[in-house]
CSV table of C-alpha atoms in Angstrom, one decimal:
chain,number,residue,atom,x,y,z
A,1,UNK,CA,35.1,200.5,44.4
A,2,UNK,CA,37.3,203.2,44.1
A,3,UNK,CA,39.3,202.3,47.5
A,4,UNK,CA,39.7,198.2,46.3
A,5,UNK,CA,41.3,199.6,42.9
A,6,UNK,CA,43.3,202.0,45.3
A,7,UNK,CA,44.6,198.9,46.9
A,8,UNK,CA,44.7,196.5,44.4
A,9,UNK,CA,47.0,199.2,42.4
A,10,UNK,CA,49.3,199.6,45.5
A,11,UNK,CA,50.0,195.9,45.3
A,12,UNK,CA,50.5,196.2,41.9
A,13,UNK,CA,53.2,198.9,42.1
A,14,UNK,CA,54.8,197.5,45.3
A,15,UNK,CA,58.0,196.2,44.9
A,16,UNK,CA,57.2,192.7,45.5
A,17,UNK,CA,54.9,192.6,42.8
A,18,UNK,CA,56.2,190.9,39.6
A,19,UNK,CA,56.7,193.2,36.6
A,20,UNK,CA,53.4,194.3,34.9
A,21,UNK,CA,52.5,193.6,31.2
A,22,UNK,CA,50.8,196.1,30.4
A,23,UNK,CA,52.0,199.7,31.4
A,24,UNK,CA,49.6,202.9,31.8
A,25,UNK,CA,50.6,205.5,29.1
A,26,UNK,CA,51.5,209.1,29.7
A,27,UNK,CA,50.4,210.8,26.7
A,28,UNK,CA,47.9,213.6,27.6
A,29,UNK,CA,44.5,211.6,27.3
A,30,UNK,CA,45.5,209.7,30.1
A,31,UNK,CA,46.2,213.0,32.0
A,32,UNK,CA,42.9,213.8,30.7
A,33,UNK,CA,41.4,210.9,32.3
A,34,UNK,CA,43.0,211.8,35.3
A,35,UNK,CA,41.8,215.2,36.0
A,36,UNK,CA,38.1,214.2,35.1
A,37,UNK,CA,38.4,211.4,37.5
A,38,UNK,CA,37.6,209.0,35.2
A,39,UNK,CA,40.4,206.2,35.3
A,40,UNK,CA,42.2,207.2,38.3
A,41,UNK,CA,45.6,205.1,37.2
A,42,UNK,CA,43.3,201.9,37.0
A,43,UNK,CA,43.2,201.7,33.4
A,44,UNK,CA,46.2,198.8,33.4
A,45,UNK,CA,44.1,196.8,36.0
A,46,UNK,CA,42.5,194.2,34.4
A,47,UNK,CA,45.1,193.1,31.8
A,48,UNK,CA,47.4,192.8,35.0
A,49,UNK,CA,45.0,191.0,36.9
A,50,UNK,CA,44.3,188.7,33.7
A,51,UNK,CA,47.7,188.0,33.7
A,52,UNK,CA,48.5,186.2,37.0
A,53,UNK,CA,45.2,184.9,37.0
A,54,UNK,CA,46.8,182.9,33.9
A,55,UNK,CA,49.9,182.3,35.9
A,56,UNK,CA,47.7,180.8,38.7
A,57,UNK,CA,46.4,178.4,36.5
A,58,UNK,CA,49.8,177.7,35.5
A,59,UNK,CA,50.4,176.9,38.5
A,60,UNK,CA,48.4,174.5,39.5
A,61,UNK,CA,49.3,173.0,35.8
A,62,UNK,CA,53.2,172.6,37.2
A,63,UNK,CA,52.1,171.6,40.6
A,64,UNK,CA,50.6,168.9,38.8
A,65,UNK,CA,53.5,167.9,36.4
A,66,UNK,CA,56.1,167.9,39.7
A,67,UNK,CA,53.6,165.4,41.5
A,68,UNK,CA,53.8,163.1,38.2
A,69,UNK,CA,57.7,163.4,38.6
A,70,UNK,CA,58.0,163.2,42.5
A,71,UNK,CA,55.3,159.8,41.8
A,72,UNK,CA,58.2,158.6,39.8
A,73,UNK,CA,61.2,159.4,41.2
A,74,UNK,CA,59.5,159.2,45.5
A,75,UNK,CA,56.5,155.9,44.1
A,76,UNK,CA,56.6,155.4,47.9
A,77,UNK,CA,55.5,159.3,49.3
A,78,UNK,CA,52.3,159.2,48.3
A,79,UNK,CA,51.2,161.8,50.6
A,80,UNK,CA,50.5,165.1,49.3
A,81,UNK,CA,48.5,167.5,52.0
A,82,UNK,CA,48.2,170.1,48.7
A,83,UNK,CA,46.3,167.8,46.7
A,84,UNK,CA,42.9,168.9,48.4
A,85,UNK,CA,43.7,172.6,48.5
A,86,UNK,CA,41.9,175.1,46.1
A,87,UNK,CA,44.8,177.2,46.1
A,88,UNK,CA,48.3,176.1,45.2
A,89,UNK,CA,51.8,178.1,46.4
A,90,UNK,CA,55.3,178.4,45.4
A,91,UNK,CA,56.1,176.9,48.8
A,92,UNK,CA,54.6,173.6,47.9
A,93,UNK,CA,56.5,173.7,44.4
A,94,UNK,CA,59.7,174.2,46.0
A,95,UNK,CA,59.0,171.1,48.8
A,96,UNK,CA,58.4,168.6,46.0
A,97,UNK,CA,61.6,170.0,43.8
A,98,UNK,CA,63.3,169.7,47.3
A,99,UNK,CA,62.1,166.2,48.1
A,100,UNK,CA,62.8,165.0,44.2
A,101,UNK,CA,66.8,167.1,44.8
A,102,UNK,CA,67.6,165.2,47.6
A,103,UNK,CA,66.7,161.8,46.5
A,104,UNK,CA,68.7,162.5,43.5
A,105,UNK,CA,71.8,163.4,45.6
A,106,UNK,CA,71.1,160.6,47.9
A,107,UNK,CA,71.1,157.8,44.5
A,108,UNK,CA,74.3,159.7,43.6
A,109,UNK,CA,75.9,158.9,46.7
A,110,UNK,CA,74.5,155.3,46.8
A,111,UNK,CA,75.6,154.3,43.3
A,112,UNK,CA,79.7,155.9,44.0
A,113,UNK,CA,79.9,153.7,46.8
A,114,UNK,CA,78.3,150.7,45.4
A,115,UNK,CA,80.9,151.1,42.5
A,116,UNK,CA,83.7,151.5,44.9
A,117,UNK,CA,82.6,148.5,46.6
A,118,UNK,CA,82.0,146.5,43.2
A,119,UNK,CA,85.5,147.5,42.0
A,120,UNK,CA,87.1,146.4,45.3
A,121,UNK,CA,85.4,143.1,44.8
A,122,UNK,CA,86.7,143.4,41.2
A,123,UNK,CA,90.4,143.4,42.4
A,124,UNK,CA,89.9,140.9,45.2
A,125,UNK,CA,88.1,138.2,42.6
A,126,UNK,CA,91.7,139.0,40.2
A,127,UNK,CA,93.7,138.3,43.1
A,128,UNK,CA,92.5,135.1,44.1
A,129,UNK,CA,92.2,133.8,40.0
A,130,UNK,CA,95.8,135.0,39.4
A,131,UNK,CA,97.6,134.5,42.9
A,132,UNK,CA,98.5,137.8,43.8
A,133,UNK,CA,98.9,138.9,47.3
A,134,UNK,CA,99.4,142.2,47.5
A,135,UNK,CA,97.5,145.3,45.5
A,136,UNK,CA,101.1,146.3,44.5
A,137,UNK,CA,101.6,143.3,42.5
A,138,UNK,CA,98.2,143.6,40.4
A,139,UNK,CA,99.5,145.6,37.7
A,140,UNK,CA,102.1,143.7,37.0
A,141,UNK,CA,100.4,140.6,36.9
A,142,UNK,CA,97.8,142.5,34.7
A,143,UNK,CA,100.5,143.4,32.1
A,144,UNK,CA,101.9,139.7,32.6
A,145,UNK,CA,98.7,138.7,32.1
A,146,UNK,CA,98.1,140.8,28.9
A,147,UNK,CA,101.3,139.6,27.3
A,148,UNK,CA,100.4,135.9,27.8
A,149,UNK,CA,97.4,136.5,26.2
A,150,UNK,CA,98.7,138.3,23.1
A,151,UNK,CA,101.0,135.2,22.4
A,152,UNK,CA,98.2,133.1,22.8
A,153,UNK,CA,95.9,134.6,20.5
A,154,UNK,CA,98.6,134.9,17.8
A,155,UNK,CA,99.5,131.6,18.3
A,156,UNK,CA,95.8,130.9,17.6
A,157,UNK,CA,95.8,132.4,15.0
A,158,UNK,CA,98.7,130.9,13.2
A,159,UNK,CA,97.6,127.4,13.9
A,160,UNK,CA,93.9,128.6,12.5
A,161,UNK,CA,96.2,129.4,9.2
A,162,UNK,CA,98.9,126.9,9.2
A,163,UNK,CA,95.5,123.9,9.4
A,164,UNK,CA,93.3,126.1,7.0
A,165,UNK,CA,90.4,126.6,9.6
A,166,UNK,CA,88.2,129.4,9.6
A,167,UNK,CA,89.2,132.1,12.4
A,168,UNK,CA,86.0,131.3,14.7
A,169,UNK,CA,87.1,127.9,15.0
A,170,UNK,CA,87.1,127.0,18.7
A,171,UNK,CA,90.4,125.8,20.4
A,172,UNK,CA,89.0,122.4,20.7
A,173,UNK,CA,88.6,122.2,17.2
A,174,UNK,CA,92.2,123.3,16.8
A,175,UNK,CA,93.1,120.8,19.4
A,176,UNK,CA,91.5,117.8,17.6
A,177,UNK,CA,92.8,118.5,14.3
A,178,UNK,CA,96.2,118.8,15.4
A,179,UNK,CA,96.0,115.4,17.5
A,180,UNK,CA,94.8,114.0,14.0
A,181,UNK,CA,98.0,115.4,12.2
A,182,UNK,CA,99.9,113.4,15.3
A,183,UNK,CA,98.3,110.5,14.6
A,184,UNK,CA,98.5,110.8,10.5
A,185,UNK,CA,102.4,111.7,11.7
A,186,UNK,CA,102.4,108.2,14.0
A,187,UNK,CA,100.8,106.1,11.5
A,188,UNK,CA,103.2,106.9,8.4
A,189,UNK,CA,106.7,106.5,11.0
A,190,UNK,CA,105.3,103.2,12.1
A,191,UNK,CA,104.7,102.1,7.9
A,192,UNK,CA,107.8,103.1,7.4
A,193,UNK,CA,110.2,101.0,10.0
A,194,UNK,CA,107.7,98.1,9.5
A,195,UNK,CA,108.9,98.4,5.7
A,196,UNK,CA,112.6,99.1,7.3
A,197,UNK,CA,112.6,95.9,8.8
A,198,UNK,CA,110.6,94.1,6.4
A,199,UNK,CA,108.2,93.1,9.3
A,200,UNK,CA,104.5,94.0,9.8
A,201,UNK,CA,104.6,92.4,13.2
A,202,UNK,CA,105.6,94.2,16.2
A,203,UNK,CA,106.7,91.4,18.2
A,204,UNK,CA,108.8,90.9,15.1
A,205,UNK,CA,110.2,94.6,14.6
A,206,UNK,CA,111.2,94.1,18.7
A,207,UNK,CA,113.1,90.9,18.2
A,208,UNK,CA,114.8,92.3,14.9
A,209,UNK,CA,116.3,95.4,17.1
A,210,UNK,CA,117.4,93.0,19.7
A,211,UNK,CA,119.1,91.4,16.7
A,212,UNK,CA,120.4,94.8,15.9
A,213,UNK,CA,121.7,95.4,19.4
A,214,UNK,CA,123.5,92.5,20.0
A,215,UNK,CA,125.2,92.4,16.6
A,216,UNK,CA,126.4,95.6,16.0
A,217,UNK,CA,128.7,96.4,19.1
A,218,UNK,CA,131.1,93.2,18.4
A,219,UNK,CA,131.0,95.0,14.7
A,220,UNK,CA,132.1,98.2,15.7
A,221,UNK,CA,134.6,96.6,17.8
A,222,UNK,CA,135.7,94.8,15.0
A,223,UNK,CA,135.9,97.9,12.7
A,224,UNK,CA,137.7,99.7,15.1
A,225,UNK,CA,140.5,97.0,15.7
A,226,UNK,CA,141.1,96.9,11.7
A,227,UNK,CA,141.0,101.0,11.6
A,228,UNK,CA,143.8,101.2,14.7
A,229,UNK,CA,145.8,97.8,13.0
A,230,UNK,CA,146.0,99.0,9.3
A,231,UNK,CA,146.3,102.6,10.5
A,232,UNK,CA,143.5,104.0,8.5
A,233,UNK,CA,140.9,106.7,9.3
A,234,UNK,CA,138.0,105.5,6.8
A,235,UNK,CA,136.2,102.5,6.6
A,236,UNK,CA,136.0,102.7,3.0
A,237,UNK,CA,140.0,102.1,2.8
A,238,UNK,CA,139.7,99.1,5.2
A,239,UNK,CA,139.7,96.4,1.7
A,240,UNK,CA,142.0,98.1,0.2
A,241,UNK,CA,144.5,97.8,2.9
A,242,UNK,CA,143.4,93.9,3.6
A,243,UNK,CA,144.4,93.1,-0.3
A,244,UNK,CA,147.7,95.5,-0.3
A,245,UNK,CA,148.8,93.1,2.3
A,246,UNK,CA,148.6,89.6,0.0
């Protein structure tokens, strides 16, 4: 017995063993203990052996959360040749963490070029909608583009406020009701020369500004003869010069 807690207490104090919880005091009991042969050193044994019996068991516990992770993150590796084993290592920690790191790194490098690749289809899709042909003419167009745009929507908006709609109004709603002010607009023009004229017909108003046409160039002839003859500027002054000269 003596030579196992000899060894075991070797292994304890080697360098490669983690540090100890519970250290042997050096008051003179222990001393005491020594010389009768009693405890020999050993005295420390059993909490220390306690211990990383508990951190054995807490192995196995994290074994077991990693393969609920790598299950996760690797659904498809499946195989796990520790899963049958009594004992559990660091080694076999470290291979899933390992396995679970490098799928990681390998997502990482997937999803960059997968976004390089969507933003190159990004530029070549605003391209084709906006004509450009060369990459050195997408900014521009994108700050041409912008611009339009603003005038647009303040535009928009002022026609939403000048025709009292509400500000979600689509633009076909603003569309319709200003084709209705055109046709309001039409409508009251139309009233108007008919009662010009004196016609509600518009065969009638047609024949009227034939009328119109043909006798009003003769007139203006005419007014321009008597301006030239009586040598006179304003029409106004055209009968008083015709009676001045009875």
């Amino acid at each position: 017995l003596l030579k196992v807690l000899s060894r075991i207490d070797s292994i304890l104090q080697s360098p490669r063993a983690p540090p100890l919880i519970f250290r042997p005091s050096k008051g003179p009991v222990q001393n005491d203990i020594k010389e009768n042969g009693q405890g020999c050193g050993f005295e420390h044994l059993p909490l220390t052996i306690e211990m990383w019996a508990d951190q054995l068991i807490a192995l196995k516990d994290l074994h077991r959360s990693l393969r609920k992770l790598s299950l996760e993150l690797l659904p498809w590796n499946t195989r796990d040749p520790q899963d049958n084993r009594e004992s559990i290592r660091v080694e076999d920690l470290q291979l899933i963490v390992d396995a679970i790191l490098e799928e990681l790194e390998h997502k990482e490098k997937n999803s960059q070029t997968h976004s390089l690749q969507t933003l190159s289809a990004i530029v070549s899709h605003f391209q084709k909608l906006f004509d450009v042909n060369s990459l050195n003419g997408v900014y521009p167009r994108m700050n041409e583009v912008y611009i339009k745009l603003g005038e647009m929507t303040n535009a928009m908006r002022n026609l939403h406020e000048l025709l009292e709609l509400d500000s979600s109004a689509p633009p076909t709603v603003v569309v319709d009701t200003v084709g209705k002010l055109c046709d309001i607009i039409t409508k009251n023009v139309t009233e108007q020369v008919q009662q010009l004229l004196g016609t509600q017909d518009i065969h009638s108003i047609i024949n009227k500004l034939e009328e119109h046409e043909r006798f009003f160039p003769p007139f203006q002839a005419l007014i321009q003869d008597l301006l030239c003859l009586l040598e006179i500027s304003n029409v106004d002054d055209i009968l008083p010069a015709v009676q001045n000269l009875k």
